[in-house]
Amino acid sequence: MTTLQIEYPEELLAQAEQSRQELEGLAREALFVRLYDLGKLSAGKAADLLGVSRREFLDLLGTYGVAAFDDTQDVLAEAKVALEASRIQHKPADEPGRGGAPRPLAADQPSALS
């Protein structure tokens, strides 16, 4: 894993009443929350990197004022698009209007021309 170094004044430790390890942990936490917020890191991956459960990470987002889910996304519209794509993908090839060729007749089936 790569190390990221952040410069900060020594008196910050005294002002924040935290140890160096606690301050470093807070910086990691804030970094991963921000990367999640930017869409650069999944909640599962961020949780893994922080050593917490996904549920704990999602709870942590509220501490930073970050929504756990993208509320700007039109979920209903996205669901309709996904449903229509699924319907098109699973249509039988011989259904009219889908461009598929008719299925060949089995040897024991009479032809409509017979």
Short mmCIF file of N, CA and C in Angstrom, two decimals:
data_model
loop_
_atom_site.label_atom_id
_atom_site.label_comp_id
_atom_site.label_asym_id
_atom_site.label_seq_id
_atom_site.Cartn_x
_atom_site.Cartn_y
_atom_site.Cartn_z
N MET A 1 0.84 -1.17 0.00
CA MET A 1 0.00 0.00 0.00
C MET A 1 0.89 1.24 0.00
N THR A 2 0.44 2.28 -0.66
CA THR A 2 1.20 3.52 -0.76
C THR A 2 0.89 4.43 0.43
N THR A 3 1.88 5.22 0.82
CA THR A 3 1.72 6.14 1.94
C THR A 3 1.53 7.55 1.42
N LEU A 4 0.56 8.26 2.00
CA LEU A 4 0.31 9.66 1.68
C LEU A 4 0.73 10.47 2.89
N GLN A 5 1.54 11.49 2.68
CA GLN A 5 2.00 12.32 3.79
C GLN A 5 1.30 13.67 3.74
N ILE A 6 0.87 14.13 4.91
CA ILE A 6 0.22 15.43 5.03
C ILE A 6 0.99 16.24 6.05
N GLU A 7 1.34 17.44 5.67
CA GLU A 7 2.03 18.33 6.61
C GLU A 7 0.99 19.06 7.44
N TYR A 8 1.26 19.16 8.73
CA TYR A 8 0.38 19.91 9.63
C TYR A 8 1.24 20.45 10.76
N PRO A 9 0.82 21.57 11.34
CA PRO A 9 1.60 22.13 12.45
C PRO A 9 1.50 21.24 13.69
N GLU A 10 2.58 21.14 14.41
CA GLU A 10 2.65 20.28 15.60
C GLU A 10 1.60 20.66 16.64
N GLU A 11 1.29 21.95 16.75
CA GLU A 11 0.31 22.38 17.75
C GLU A 11 -1.12 21.88 17.45
N LEU A 12 -1.33 21.41 16.23
CA LEU A 12 -2.64 20.86 15.89
C LEU A 12 -2.96 19.64 16.76
N LEU A 13 -1.94 18.87 17.08
CA LEU A 13 -2.15 17.71 17.95
C LEU A 13 -2.66 18.14 19.33
N ALA A 14 -2.08 19.20 19.88
CA ALA A 14 -2.49 19.68 21.19
C ALA A 14 -3.88 20.31 21.12
N GLN A 15 -4.14 21.07 20.06
CA GLN A 15 -5.44 21.72 19.92
C GLN A 15 -6.56 20.70 19.74
N ALA A 16 -6.30 19.69 18.95
CA ALA A 16 -7.31 18.68 18.68
C ALA A 16 -7.41 17.65 19.80
N GLU A 17 -6.48 17.72 20.76
CA GLU A 17 -6.42 16.78 21.87
C GLU A 17 -6.49 15.34 21.37
N GLN A 18 -5.64 15.06 20.36
CA GLN A 18 -5.58 13.73 19.77
C GLN A 18 -4.13 13.33 19.61
N SER A 19 -3.93 12.02 19.62
CA SER A 19 -2.59 11.51 19.36
C SER A 19 -2.34 11.57 17.85
N ARG A 20 -1.11 11.39 17.51
CA ARG A 20 -0.75 11.38 16.08
C ARG A 20 -1.51 10.27 15.35
N GLN A 21 -1.62 9.10 15.97
CA GLN A 21 -2.32 7.98 15.36
C GLN A 21 -3.81 8.30 15.16
N GLU A 22 -4.42 8.94 16.14
CA GLU A 22 -5.84 9.32 16.02
C GLU A 22 -6.04 10.34 14.89
N LEU A 23 -5.14 11.29 14.79
CA LEU A 23 -5.24 12.30 13.74
C LEU A 23 -5.02 11.67 12.36
N GLU A 24 -4.09 10.74 12.25
CA GLU A 24 -3.87 10.03 11.00
C GLU A 24 -5.09 9.19 10.61
N GLY A 25 -5.71 8.56 11.61
CA GLY A 25 -6.92 7.78 11.36
C GLY A 25 -8.06 8.66 10.88
N LEU A 26 -8.18 9.83 11.46
CA LEU A 26 -9.21 10.79 11.04
C LEU A 26 -8.96 11.25 9.60
N ALA A 27 -7.70 11.48 9.26
CA ALA A 27 -7.36 11.90 7.90
C ALA A 27 -7.70 10.81 6.89
N ARG A 28 -7.40 9.55 7.22
CA ARG A 28 -7.73 8.42 6.33
C ARG A 28 -9.24 8.33 6.14
N GLU A 29 -9.94 8.43 7.27
CA GLU A 29 -11.40 8.35 7.25
C GLU A 29 -11.98 9.45 6.34
N ALA A 30 -11.52 10.67 6.53
CA ALA A 30 -12.02 11.80 5.74
C ALA A 30 -11.68 11.62 4.26
N LEU A 31 -10.50 11.11 3.97
CA LEU A 31 -10.10 10.88 2.59
C LEU A 31 -11.02 9.87 1.90
N PHE A 32 -11.26 8.75 2.56
CA PHE A 32 -12.08 7.70 1.95
C PHE A 32 -13.55 8.12 1.82
N VAL A 33 -14.04 8.89 2.79
CA VAL A 33 -15.41 9.41 2.68
C VAL A 33 -15.50 10.36 1.50
N ARG A 34 -14.51 11.22 1.33
CA ARG A 34 -14.53 12.18 0.21
C ARG A 34 -14.41 11.46 -1.12
N LEU A 35 -13.57 10.45 -1.22
CA LEU A 35 -13.45 9.68 -2.46
C LEU A 35 -14.76 8.96 -2.78
N TYR A 36 -15.44 8.46 -1.75
CA TYR A 36 -16.75 7.85 -1.96
C TYR A 36 -17.73 8.90 -2.48
N ASP A 37 -17.74 10.06 -1.86
CA ASP A 37 -18.64 11.15 -2.24
C ASP A 37 -18.42 11.57 -3.69
N LEU A 38 -17.19 11.52 -4.14
CA LEU A 38 -16.85 11.88 -5.52
C LEU A 38 -17.13 10.75 -6.51
N GLY A 39 -17.51 9.59 -6.00
CA GLY A 39 -17.77 8.44 -6.86
C GLY A 39 -16.52 7.72 -7.31
N LYS A 40 -15.41 7.94 -6.61
CA LYS A 40 -14.13 7.33 -6.97
C LYS A 40 -13.84 6.04 -6.21
N LEU A 41 -14.68 5.75 -5.20
CA LEU A 41 -14.43 4.60 -4.32
C LEU A 41 -15.78 4.05 -3.88
N SER A 42 -15.94 2.75 -3.93
CA SER A 42 -17.20 2.15 -3.50
C SER A 42 -17.26 2.12 -1.97
N ALA A 43 -18.48 2.00 -1.45
CA ALA A 43 -18.66 1.92 0.00
C ALA A 43 -17.98 0.67 0.55
N GLY A 44 -18.08 -0.44 -0.18
CA GLY A 44 -17.46 -1.68 0.27
C GLY A 44 -15.95 -1.58 0.34
N LYS A 45 -15.36 -0.97 -0.68
CA LYS A 45 -13.90 -0.83 -0.71
C LYS A 45 -13.43 0.13 0.38
N ALA A 46 -14.16 1.23 0.55
CA ALA A 46 -13.80 2.20 1.60
C ALA A 46 -13.88 1.55 2.97
N ALA A 47 -14.94 0.77 3.20
CA ALA A 47 -15.08 0.07 4.48
C ALA A 47 -13.93 -0.89 4.70
N ASP A 48 -13.57 -1.61 3.65
CA ASP A 48 -12.46 -2.56 3.74
C ASP A 48 -11.16 -1.85 4.10
N LEU A 49 -10.90 -0.73 3.44
CA LEU A 49 -9.67 0.03 3.70
C LEU A 49 -9.64 0.59 5.12
N LEU A 50 -10.81 0.94 5.65
CA LEU A 50 -10.88 1.47 7.01
C LEU A 50 -10.96 0.37 8.07
N GLY A 51 -11.18 -0.86 7.63
CA GLY A 51 -11.28 -1.97 8.57
C GLY A 51 -12.59 -1.99 9.34
N VAL A 52 -13.66 -1.51 8.69
CA VAL A 52 -14.99 -1.52 9.31
C VAL A 52 -15.96 -2.23 8.38
N SER A 53 -17.15 -2.52 8.87
CA SER A 53 -18.16 -3.13 8.02
C SER A 53 -18.73 -2.08 7.07
N ARG A 54 -19.35 -2.55 6.01
CA ARG A 54 -19.98 -1.63 5.05
C ARG A 54 -21.05 -0.81 5.76
N ARG A 55 -21.81 -1.44 6.64
CA ARG A 55 -22.87 -0.74 7.40
C ARG A 55 -22.26 0.37 8.25
N GLU A 56 -21.13 0.08 8.91
CA GLU A 56 -20.46 1.10 9.73
C GLU A 56 -19.98 2.26 8.86
N PHE A 57 -19.48 1.94 7.66
CA PHE A 57 -19.03 3.01 6.77
C PHE A 57 -20.21 3.88 6.33
N LEU A 58 -21.33 3.24 5.98
CA LEU A 58 -22.51 4.00 5.57
C LEU A 58 -23.01 4.89 6.71
N ASP A 59 -22.92 4.39 7.95
CA ASP A 59 -23.29 5.21 9.11
C ASP A 59 -22.33 6.39 9.27
N LEU A 60 -21.06 6.15 9.00
CA LEU A 60 -20.03 7.19 9.11
C LEU A 60 -20.29 8.35 8.14
N LEU A 61 -20.87 8.06 6.99
CA LEU A 61 -21.12 9.10 6.00
C LEU A 61 -21.96 10.24 6.58
N GLY A 62 -22.92 9.91 7.43
CA GLY A 62 -23.75 10.93 8.04
C GLY A 62 -22.96 11.89 8.89
N THR A 63 -21.92 11.40 9.53
CA THR A 63 -21.04 12.24 10.35
C THR A 63 -20.41 13.34 9.50
N TYR A 64 -20.15 13.03 8.25
CA TYR A 64 -19.52 13.98 7.33
C TYR A 64 -20.55 14.72 6.46
N GLY A 65 -21.83 14.44 6.68
CA GLY A 65 -22.87 15.11 5.89
C GLY A 65 -22.93 14.62 4.46
N VAL A 66 -22.50 13.38 4.24
CA VAL A 66 -22.50 12.79 2.90
C VAL A 66 -23.65 11.79 2.82
N ALA A 67 -24.45 11.91 1.77
CA ALA A 67 -25.57 10.99 1.59
C ALA A 67 -25.04 9.60 1.22
N ALA A 68 -25.65 8.58 1.79
CA ALA A 68 -25.24 7.22 1.50
C ALA A 68 -25.61 6.82 0.08
N PHE A 69 -26.64 7.46 -0.47
CA PHE A 69 -27.10 7.15 -1.81
C PHE A 69 -27.24 8.44 -2.60
N ASP A 70 -27.08 8.34 -3.90
CA ASP A 70 -27.17 9.50 -4.78
C ASP A 70 -28.63 9.89 -4.95
N ASP A 71 -29.06 10.92 -4.24
CA ASP A 71 -30.46 11.32 -4.32
C ASP A 71 -30.76 12.18 -5.53
N THR A 72 -29.75 12.48 -6.34
CA THR A 72 -29.99 13.23 -7.57
C THR A 72 -30.36 12.30 -8.71
N GLN A 73 -30.14 11.03 -8.52
CA GLN A 73 -30.43 10.04 -9.55
C GLN A 73 -31.92 9.77 -9.57
N ASP A 74 -32.51 9.72 -10.76
CA ASP A 74 -33.92 9.41 -10.92
C ASP A 74 -34.05 7.90 -10.95
N VAL A 75 -34.28 7.31 -9.78
CA VAL A 75 -34.29 5.86 -9.63
C VAL A 75 -35.40 5.23 -10.47
N LEU A 76 -36.58 5.84 -10.50
CA LEU A 76 -37.68 5.29 -11.26
C LEU A 76 -37.35 5.25 -12.75
N ALA A 77 -36.78 6.33 -13.28
CA ALA A 77 -36.40 6.36 -14.70
C ALA A 77 -35.34 5.31 -14.99
N GLU A 78 -34.36 5.17 -14.10
CA GLU A 78 -33.32 4.17 -14.29
C GLU A 78 -33.90 2.76 -14.27
N ALA A 79 -34.86 2.51 -13.38
CA ALA A 79 -35.49 1.19 -13.29
C ALA A 79 -36.27 0.87 -14.58
N LYS A 80 -36.96 1.87 -15.13
CA LYS A 80 -37.71 1.66 -16.38
C LYS A 80 -36.76 1.32 -17.53
N VAL A 81 -35.64 2.02 -17.61
CA VAL A 81 -34.66 1.74 -18.66
C VAL A 81 -34.12 0.33 -18.50
N ALA A 82 -33.79 -0.07 -17.28
CA ALA A 82 -33.25 -1.41 -17.04
C ALA A 82 -34.28 -2.48 -17.35
N LEU A 83 -35.55 -2.23 -17.00
CA LEU A 83 -36.62 -3.20 -17.27
C LEU A 83 -36.81 -3.37 -18.78
N GLU A 84 -36.84 -2.28 -19.50
CA GLU A 84 -37.02 -2.36 -20.96
C GLU A 84 -35.83 -3.07 -21.61
N ALA A 85 -34.63 -2.79 -21.16
CA ALA A 85 -33.45 -3.46 -21.70
C ALA A 85 -33.52 -4.96 -21.42
N SER A 86 -34.00 -5.33 -20.27
CA SER A 86 -34.14 -6.74 -19.92
C SER A 86 -35.19 -7.42 -20.80
N ARG A 87 -36.29 -6.74 -21.05
CA ARG A 87 -37.34 -7.31 -21.91
C ARG A 87 -36.82 -7.55 -23.33
N ILE A 88 -36.12 -6.57 -23.87
CA ILE A 88 -35.59 -6.69 -25.23
C ILE A 88 -34.57 -7.82 -25.30
N GLN A 89 -33.73 -7.91 -24.31
CA GLN A 89 -32.68 -8.93 -24.30
C GLN A 89 -33.25 -10.34 -24.20
N HIS A 90 -34.39 -10.51 -23.55
CA HIS A 90 -34.94 -11.84 -23.31
C HIS A 90 -36.10 -12.20 -24.22
N LYS A 91 -36.33 -11.45 -25.31
CA LYS A 91 -37.38 -11.78 -26.27
C LYS A 91 -36.93 -12.98 -27.09
N PRO A 92 -37.85 -13.91 -27.38
CA PRO A 92 -37.50 -15.03 -28.27
C PRO A 92 -37.16 -14.50 -29.66
N ALA A 93 -36.24 -15.17 -30.32
CA ALA A 93 -35.76 -14.71 -31.63
C ALA A 93 -36.84 -14.78 -32.70
N ASP A 94 -37.83 -15.67 -32.55
CA ASP A 94 -38.84 -15.82 -33.59
C ASP A 94 -40.05 -14.92 -33.36
N GLU A 95 -40.01 -14.04 -32.38
CA GLU A 95 -41.13 -13.15 -32.12
C GLU A 95 -41.18 -12.08 -33.22
N PRO A 96 -42.34 -11.80 -33.77
CA PRO A 96 -42.44 -10.80 -34.84
C PRO A 96 -41.87 -9.46 -34.39
N GLY A 97 -41.20 -8.82 -35.32
CA GLY A 97 -40.64 -7.50 -35.06
C GLY A 97 -39.31 -7.51 -34.36
N ARG A 98 -38.75 -8.64 -34.09
CA ARG A 98 -37.47 -8.71 -33.40
C ARG A 98 -36.34 -9.12 -34.34
N GLY A 99 -36.65 -9.31 -35.61
CA GLY A 99 -35.59 -9.56 -36.59
C GLY A 99 -35.05 -10.97 -36.59
N GLY A 100 -35.61 -11.86 -35.81
CA GLY A 100 -35.11 -13.22 -35.77
C GLY A 100 -35.75 -14.05 -36.87
N ALA A 101 -35.07 -15.07 -37.30
CA ALA A 101 -35.60 -15.98 -38.31
C ALA A 101 -36.51 -16.98 -37.64
N PRO A 102 -37.54 -17.50 -38.38
CA PRO A 102 -38.40 -18.51 -37.79
C PRO A 102 -37.60 -19.76 -37.46
N ARG A 103 -38.03 -20.45 -36.43
CA ARG A 103 -37.36 -21.69 -36.05
C ARG A 103 -37.62 -22.76 -37.09
N PRO A 104 -36.64 -23.60 -37.39
CA PRO A 104 -36.86 -24.68 -38.36
C PRO A 104 -37.78 -25.72 -37.76
N LEU A 105 -38.55 -26.37 -38.61
CA LEU A 105 -39.46 -27.41 -38.17
C LEU A 105 -38.68 -28.68 -37.87
N ALA A 106 -39.17 -29.41 -36.89
CA ALA A 106 -38.57 -30.71 -36.60
C ALA A 106 -38.94 -31.64 -37.71
N ALA A 107 -38.18 -32.69 -37.91
CA ALA A 107 -38.38 -33.63 -39.02
C ALA A 107 -39.76 -34.27 -38.99
N ASP A 108 -40.33 -34.48 -37.80
CA ASP A 108 -41.62 -35.14 -37.71
C ASP A 108 -42.81 -34.18 -37.71
N GLN A 109 -42.56 -32.84 -37.83
CA GLN A 109 -43.65 -31.88 -37.88
C GLN A 109 -44.04 -31.60 -39.32
N PRO A 110 -45.35 -31.55 -39.59
CA PRO A 110 -45.76 -31.25 -40.97
C PRO A 110 -45.55 -29.78 -41.27
N SER A 111 -45.20 -29.51 -42.46
CA SER A 111 -45.01 -28.15 -42.92
C SER A 111 -46.36 -27.55 -43.29
N ALA A 112 -46.48 -26.24 -43.20
CA ALA A 112 -47.71 -25.56 -43.60
C ALA A 112 -47.90 -25.71 -45.10
N LEU A 113 -46.85 -25.99 -45.86
CA LEU A 113 -46.93 -26.13 -47.30
C LEU A 113 -47.31 -27.54 -47.72
N SER A 114 -47.28 -28.51 -46.82
CA SER A 114 -47.57 -29.91 -47.16
C SER A 114 -49.04 -30.13 -47.36
#
